[in-house]
Tab-separated table of C-alpha atoms in Angstrom:
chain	number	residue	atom	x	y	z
A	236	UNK	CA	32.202	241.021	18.804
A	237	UNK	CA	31.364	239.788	22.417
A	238	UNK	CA	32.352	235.708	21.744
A	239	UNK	CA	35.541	237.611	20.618
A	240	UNK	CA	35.494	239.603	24.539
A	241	UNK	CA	34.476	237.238	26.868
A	242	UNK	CA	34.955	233.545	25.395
A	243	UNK	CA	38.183	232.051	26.377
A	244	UNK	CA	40.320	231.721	23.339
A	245	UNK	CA	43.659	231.839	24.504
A	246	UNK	CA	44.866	228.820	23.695
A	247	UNK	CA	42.261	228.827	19.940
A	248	UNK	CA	45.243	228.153	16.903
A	249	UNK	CA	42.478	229.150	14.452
A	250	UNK	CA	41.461	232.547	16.181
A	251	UNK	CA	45.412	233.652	16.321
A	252	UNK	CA	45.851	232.629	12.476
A	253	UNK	CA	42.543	234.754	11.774
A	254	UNK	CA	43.442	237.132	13.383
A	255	UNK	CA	46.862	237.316	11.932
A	256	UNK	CA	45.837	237.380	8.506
A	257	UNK	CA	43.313	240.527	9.128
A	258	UNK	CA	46.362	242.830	10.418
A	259	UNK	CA	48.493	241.317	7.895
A	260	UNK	CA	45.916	242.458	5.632
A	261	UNK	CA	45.629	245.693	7.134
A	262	UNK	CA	49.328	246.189	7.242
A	263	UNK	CA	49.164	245.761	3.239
A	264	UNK	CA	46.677	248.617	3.111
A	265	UNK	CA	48.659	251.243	5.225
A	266	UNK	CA	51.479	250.449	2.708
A	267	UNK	CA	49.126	251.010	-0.065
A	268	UNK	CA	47.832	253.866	1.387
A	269	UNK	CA	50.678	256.007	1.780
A	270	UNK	CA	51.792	255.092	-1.759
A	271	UNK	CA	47.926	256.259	-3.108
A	272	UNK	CA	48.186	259.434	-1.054
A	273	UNK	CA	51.504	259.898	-2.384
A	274	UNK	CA	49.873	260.039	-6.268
A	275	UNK	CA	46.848	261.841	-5.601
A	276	UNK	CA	47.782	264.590	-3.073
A	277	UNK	CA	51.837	264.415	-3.316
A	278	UNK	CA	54.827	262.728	-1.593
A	279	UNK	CA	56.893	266.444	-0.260
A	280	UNK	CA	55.338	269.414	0.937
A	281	UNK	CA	55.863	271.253	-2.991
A	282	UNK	CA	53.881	268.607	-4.242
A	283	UNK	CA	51.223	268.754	-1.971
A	284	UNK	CA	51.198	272.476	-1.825
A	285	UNK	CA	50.597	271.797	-6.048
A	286	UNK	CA	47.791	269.246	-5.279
A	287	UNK	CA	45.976	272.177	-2.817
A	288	UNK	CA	47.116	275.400	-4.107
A	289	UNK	CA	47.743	274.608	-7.948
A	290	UNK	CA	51.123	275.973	-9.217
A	291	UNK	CA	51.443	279.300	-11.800
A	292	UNK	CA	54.717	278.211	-13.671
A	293	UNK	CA	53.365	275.030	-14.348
A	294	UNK	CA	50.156	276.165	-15.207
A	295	UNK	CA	48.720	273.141	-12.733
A	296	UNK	CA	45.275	274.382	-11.519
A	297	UNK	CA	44.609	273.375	-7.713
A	298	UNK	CA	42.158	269.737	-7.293
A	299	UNK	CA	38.578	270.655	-7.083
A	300	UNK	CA	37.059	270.713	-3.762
A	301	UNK	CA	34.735	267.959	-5.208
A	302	UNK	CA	37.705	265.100	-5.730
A	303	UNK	CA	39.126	265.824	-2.415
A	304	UNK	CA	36.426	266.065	0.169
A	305	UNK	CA	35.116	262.617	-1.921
A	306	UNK	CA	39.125	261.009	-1.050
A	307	UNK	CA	38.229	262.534	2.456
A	308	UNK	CA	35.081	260.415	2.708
A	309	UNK	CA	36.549	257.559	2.249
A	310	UNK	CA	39.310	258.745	3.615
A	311	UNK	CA	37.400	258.455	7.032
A	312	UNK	CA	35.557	255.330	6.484
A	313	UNK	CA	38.461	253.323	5.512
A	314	UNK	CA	40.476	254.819	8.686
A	315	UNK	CA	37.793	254.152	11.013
A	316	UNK	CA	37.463	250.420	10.119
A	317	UNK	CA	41.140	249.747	10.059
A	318	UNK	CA	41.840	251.160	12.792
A	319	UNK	CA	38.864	249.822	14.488
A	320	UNK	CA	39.911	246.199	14.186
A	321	UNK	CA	43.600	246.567	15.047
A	322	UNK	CA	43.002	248.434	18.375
A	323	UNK	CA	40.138	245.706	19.103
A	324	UNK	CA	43.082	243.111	18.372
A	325	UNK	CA	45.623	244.864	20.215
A	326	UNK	CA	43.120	245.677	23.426
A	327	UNK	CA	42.707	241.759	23.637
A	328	UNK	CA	46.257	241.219	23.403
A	329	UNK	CA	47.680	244.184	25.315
A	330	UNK	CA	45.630	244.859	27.666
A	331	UNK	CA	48.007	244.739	30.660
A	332	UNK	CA	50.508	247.116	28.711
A	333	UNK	CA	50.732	250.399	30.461
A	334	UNK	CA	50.818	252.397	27.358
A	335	UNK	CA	47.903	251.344	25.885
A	336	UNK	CA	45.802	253.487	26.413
A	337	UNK	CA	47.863	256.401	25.448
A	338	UNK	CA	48.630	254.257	22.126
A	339	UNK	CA	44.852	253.713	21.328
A	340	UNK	CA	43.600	257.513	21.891
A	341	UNK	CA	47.126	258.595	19.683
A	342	UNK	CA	46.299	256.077	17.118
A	343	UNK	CA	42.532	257.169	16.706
A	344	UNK	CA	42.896	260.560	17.469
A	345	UNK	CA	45.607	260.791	14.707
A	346	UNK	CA	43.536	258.935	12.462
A	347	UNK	CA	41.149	261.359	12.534
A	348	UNK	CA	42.651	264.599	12.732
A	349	UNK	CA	44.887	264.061	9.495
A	350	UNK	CA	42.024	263.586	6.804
A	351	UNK	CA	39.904	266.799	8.728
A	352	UNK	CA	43.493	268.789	8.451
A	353	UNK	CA	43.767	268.068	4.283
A	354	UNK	CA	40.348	269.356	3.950
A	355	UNK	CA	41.613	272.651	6.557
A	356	UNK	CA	44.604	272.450	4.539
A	357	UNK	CA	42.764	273.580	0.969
A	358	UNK	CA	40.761	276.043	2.852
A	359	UNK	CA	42.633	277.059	5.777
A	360	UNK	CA	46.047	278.651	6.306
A	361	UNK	CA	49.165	276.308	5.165
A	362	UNK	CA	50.208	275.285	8.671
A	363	UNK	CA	47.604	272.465	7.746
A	364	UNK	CA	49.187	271.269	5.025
A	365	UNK	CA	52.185	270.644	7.704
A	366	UNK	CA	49.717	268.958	10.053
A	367	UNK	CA	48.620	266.810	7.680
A	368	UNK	CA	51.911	265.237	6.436
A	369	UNK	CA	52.918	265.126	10.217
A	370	UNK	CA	49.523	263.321	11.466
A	371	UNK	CA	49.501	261.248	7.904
A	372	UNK	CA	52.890	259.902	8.479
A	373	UNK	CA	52.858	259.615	12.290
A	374	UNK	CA	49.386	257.135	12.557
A	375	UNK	CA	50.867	255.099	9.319
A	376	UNK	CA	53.454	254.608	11.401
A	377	UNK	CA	52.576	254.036	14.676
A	378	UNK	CA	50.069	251.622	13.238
A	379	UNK	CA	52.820	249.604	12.139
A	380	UNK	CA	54.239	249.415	15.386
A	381	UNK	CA	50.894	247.985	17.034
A	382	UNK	CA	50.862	245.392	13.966
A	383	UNK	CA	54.185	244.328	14.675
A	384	UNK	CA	53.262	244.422	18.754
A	385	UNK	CA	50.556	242.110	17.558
A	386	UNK	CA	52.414	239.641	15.594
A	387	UNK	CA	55.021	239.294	18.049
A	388	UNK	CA	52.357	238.219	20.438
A	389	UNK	CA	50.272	236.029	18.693
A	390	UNK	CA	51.080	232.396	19.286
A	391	UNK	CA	50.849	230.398	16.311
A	392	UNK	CA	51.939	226.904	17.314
B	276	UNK	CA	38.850	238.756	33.929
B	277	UNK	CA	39.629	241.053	30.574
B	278	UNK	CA	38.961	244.877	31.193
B	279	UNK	CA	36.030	245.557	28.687
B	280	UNK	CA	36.207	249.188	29.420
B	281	UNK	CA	39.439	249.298	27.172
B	282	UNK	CA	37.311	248.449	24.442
B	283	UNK	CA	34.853	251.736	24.932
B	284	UNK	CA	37.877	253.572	23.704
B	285	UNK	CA	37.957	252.792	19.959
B	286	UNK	CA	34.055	252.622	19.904
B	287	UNK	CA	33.824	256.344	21.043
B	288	UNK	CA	35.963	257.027	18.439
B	289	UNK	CA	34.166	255.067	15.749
B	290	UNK	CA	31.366	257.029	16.684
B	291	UNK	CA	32.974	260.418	16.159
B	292	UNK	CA	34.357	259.065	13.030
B	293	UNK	CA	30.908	258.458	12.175
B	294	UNK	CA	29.489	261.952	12.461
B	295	UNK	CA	32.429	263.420	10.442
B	296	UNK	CA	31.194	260.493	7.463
B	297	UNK	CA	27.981	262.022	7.670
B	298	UNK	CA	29.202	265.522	7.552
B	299	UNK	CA	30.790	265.045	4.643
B	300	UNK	CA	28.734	263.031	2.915
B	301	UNK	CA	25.911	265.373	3.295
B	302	UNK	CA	28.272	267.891	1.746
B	303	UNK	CA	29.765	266.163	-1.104
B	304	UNK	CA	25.378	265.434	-1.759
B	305	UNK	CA	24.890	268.907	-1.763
B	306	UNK	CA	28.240	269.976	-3.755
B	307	UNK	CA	26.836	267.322	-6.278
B	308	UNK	CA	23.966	269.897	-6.832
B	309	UNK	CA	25.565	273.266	-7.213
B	310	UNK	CA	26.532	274.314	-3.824
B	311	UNK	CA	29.543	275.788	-4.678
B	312	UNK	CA	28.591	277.976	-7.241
B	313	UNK	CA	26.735	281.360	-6.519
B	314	UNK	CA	24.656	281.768	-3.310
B	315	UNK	CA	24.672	278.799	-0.145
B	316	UNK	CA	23.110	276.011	1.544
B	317	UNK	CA	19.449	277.695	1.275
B	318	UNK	CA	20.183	278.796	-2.429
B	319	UNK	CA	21.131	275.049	-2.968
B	320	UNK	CA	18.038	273.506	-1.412
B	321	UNK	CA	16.078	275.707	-2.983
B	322	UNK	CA	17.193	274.386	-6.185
B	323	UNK	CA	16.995	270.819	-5.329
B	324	UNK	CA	13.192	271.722	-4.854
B	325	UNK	CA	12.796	273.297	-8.111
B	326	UNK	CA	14.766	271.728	-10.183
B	327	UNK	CA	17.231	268.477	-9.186
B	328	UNK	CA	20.108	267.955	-11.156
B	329	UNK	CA	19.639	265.591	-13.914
B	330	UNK	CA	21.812	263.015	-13.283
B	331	UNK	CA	22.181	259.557	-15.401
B	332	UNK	CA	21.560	256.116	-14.356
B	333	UNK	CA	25.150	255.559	-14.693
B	334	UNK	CA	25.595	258.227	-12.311
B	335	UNK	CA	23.375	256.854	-9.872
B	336	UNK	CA	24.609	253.783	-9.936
B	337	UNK	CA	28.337	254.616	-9.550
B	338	UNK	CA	26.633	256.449	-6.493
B	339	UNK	CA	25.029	253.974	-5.009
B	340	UNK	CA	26.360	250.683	-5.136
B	341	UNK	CA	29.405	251.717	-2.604
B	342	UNK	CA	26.752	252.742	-0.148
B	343	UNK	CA	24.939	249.891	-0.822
B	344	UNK	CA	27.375	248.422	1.144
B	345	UNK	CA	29.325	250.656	3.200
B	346	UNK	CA	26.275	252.403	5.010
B	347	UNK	CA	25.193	248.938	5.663
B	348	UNK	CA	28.091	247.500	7.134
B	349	UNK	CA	28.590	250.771	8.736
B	350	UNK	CA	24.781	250.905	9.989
B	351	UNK	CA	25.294	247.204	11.139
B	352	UNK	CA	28.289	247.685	13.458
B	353	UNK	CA	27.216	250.972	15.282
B	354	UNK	CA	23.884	249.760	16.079
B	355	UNK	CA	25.212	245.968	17.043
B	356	UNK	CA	26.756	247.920	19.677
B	357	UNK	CA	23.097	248.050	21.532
B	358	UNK	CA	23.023	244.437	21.757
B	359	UNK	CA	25.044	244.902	24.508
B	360	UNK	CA	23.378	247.984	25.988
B	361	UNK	CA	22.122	248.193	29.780
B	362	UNK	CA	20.899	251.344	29.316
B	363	UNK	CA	18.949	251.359	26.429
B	364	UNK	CA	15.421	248.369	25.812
B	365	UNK	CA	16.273	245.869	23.429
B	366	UNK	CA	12.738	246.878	21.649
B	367	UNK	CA	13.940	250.664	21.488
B	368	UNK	CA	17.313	249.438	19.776
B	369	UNK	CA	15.420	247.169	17.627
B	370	UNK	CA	13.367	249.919	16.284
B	371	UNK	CA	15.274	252.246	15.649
B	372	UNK	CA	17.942	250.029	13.774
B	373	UNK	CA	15.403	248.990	11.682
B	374	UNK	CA	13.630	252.082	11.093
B	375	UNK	CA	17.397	253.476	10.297
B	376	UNK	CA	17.571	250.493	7.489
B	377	UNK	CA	14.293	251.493	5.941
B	378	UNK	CA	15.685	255.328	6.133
B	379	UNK	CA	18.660	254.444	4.455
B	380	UNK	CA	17.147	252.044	1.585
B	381	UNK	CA	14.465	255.266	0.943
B	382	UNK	CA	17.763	257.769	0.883
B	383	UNK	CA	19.816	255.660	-1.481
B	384	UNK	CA	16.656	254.933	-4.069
B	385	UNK	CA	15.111	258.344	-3.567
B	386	UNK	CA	17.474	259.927	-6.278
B	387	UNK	CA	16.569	257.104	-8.753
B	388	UNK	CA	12.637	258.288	-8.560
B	389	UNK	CA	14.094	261.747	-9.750
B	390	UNK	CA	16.024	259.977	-12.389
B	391	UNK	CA	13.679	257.577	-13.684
B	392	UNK	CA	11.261	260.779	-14.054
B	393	UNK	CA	8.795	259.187	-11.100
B	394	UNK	CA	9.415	262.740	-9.262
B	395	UNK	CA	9.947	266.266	-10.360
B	396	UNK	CA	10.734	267.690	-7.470
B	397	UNK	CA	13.872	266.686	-5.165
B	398	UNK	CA	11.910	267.312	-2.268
B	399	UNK	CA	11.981	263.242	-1.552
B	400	UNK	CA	16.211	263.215	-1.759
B	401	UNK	CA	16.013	266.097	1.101
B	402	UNK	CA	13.022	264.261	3.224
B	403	UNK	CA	14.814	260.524	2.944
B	404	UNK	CA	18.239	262.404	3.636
B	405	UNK	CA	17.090	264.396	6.852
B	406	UNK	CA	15.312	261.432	7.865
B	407	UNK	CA	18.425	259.122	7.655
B	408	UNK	CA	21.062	261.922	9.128
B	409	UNK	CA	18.654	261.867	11.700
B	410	UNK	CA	17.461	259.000	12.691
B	411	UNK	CA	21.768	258.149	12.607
B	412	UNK	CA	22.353	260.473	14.899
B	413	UNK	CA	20.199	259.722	17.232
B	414	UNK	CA	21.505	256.155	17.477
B	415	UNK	CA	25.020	257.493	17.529
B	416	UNK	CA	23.836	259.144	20.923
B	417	UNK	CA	22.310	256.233	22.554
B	418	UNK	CA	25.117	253.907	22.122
B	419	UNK	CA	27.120	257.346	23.340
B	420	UNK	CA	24.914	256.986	25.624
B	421	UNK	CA	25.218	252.909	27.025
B	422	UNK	CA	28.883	253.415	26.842
């Protein structure tokens, strides 16, 4: 990534359309990734406690430990590149903004602790089940936010 | 001039990320191969030794062609990070990188010589796997390290 660092590509239209299209693309995926979490581990804190805990009157047994620490896995991989890329585009764009360092440690620290709280969650005591949804929803989001910073500061002409 | 410290930020990250990858890889391995039933991890190795799952080329397959190319484009970026190291030779990068390739090729096959019936005993999966957890880790620390 250092010709992306150090060479001067300010003023490159094909670098700003590339670059563009890869948060546009990862924009799609945090969309698609809520709705996927939202089948497999549950959209409201009932449904999730279901998922985790399995539910007597409806005879629902909980997910084995096998299926989730596996959505976990990738859980972490596909976190770590996503994020990876957009804080790399948003450190070359931003990098005079005040906040952002305080957005790139909440974005990646978020990242991180919400797939390690679902795995807490089905072993731990339920405040983690809480933690999750919050740090789940909270990094989709704030992601968002840095992809829209992004766009509104790329210069396409 | 652009701040290139910034950009140390997300790569410490990646690299915890990384370890927590590993963690859990090595556990859904060993879950794979009866850790959660009766007795632990030393029960489970044992058992490896002895007497490896059998497990279908199917199975191995569905196993291994996502590694195939996540733990290479995953091996690729962290150690790409040493090109740019001031700390750390060029030769001991180079090295290790490619001794971590040639780990992780042996750690992905190994499980096919048990299920091809080369091996009897799973005591190659555990050697390739310690090797490559390993070997990862200590590149994780040296580009730790250069940052």
């Amino acid at each position: 990534m250092k010709f992306l660092v150090t060479k001067d590509l300010a003023h490159s239209r094909l670098l700003a359309y590339l670059m563009g299209s890869v948060v546009f693309a990862i924009v799609l995926y945090l969309v698609m990734d809520m709705v996927l979490h939202s089948y497999v581990i549950g959209s409201d804190i009932a449904g999730i406690h279901s998922t985790l805990y399995g539910n007597a009157e409806t005879f629902e047994e909980p997910i084995l430990i096998d299926s989730l620490l596996l959505q976990v896995h990738i859980d972490l991989f596909m976190t770590m590149f996503a994020l990876l890329i957009l804080t790399s585009v948003y450190i070359r764009l931003h990098e005079k903004t005040k906040m952002l360092r305080v957005t790139v440690h909440t974005l990646l620290l978020l990242g991180i602790t919400s797939p390690i709280s679902l795995l807490l969650a089905y072993f731990g005591p339920e405040v983690f089940v809480y933690l999750w949804e919050v740090t789940f929803f909270v990094w989709h989001t704030l992601a968002f936010v840095v992809s829209f910073m992004i766009f509104r500061r790329l210069n396409f002409k | 001039m652009k701040n290139l410290s910034l950009y140390h930020i997300p790569i410490g990250y990646m690299l915890l990320y990384t370890v927590f990858i590993l963690a859990t890889g090595v556990w859904l391995f060993l879950l794979s191969l009866g850790l959660s039933g009766s007795g632990g991890i030393m029960a489970t190795v044992q058992k490896i030794l002895s007497s490896p799952e059998p497990k279908s080329l199917q199975h191995f397959m569905e196993v291994t062609t996502p590694h195939m190319f996540s733990m290479g484009a995953l091996l690729f970026v962290v150690a790409h990070f040493m090109l740019f190291s001031t700390k750390i030779s060029q030769r001991t990068s180079l090295i290790i990188s490619m001794l971590l390739f040639v780990f992780l090729l042996f750690n992905i096959f190994s499980y096919g010589t048990i299920s091809l019936g080369f091996v009897v005993s799973g005591w190659i999966k555990l050697l390739s796997m310690f090797l490559f957890v390993g070997m990862f880790l200590l590149l994780l620390g040296i580009v730790a390290v250069s940052l």
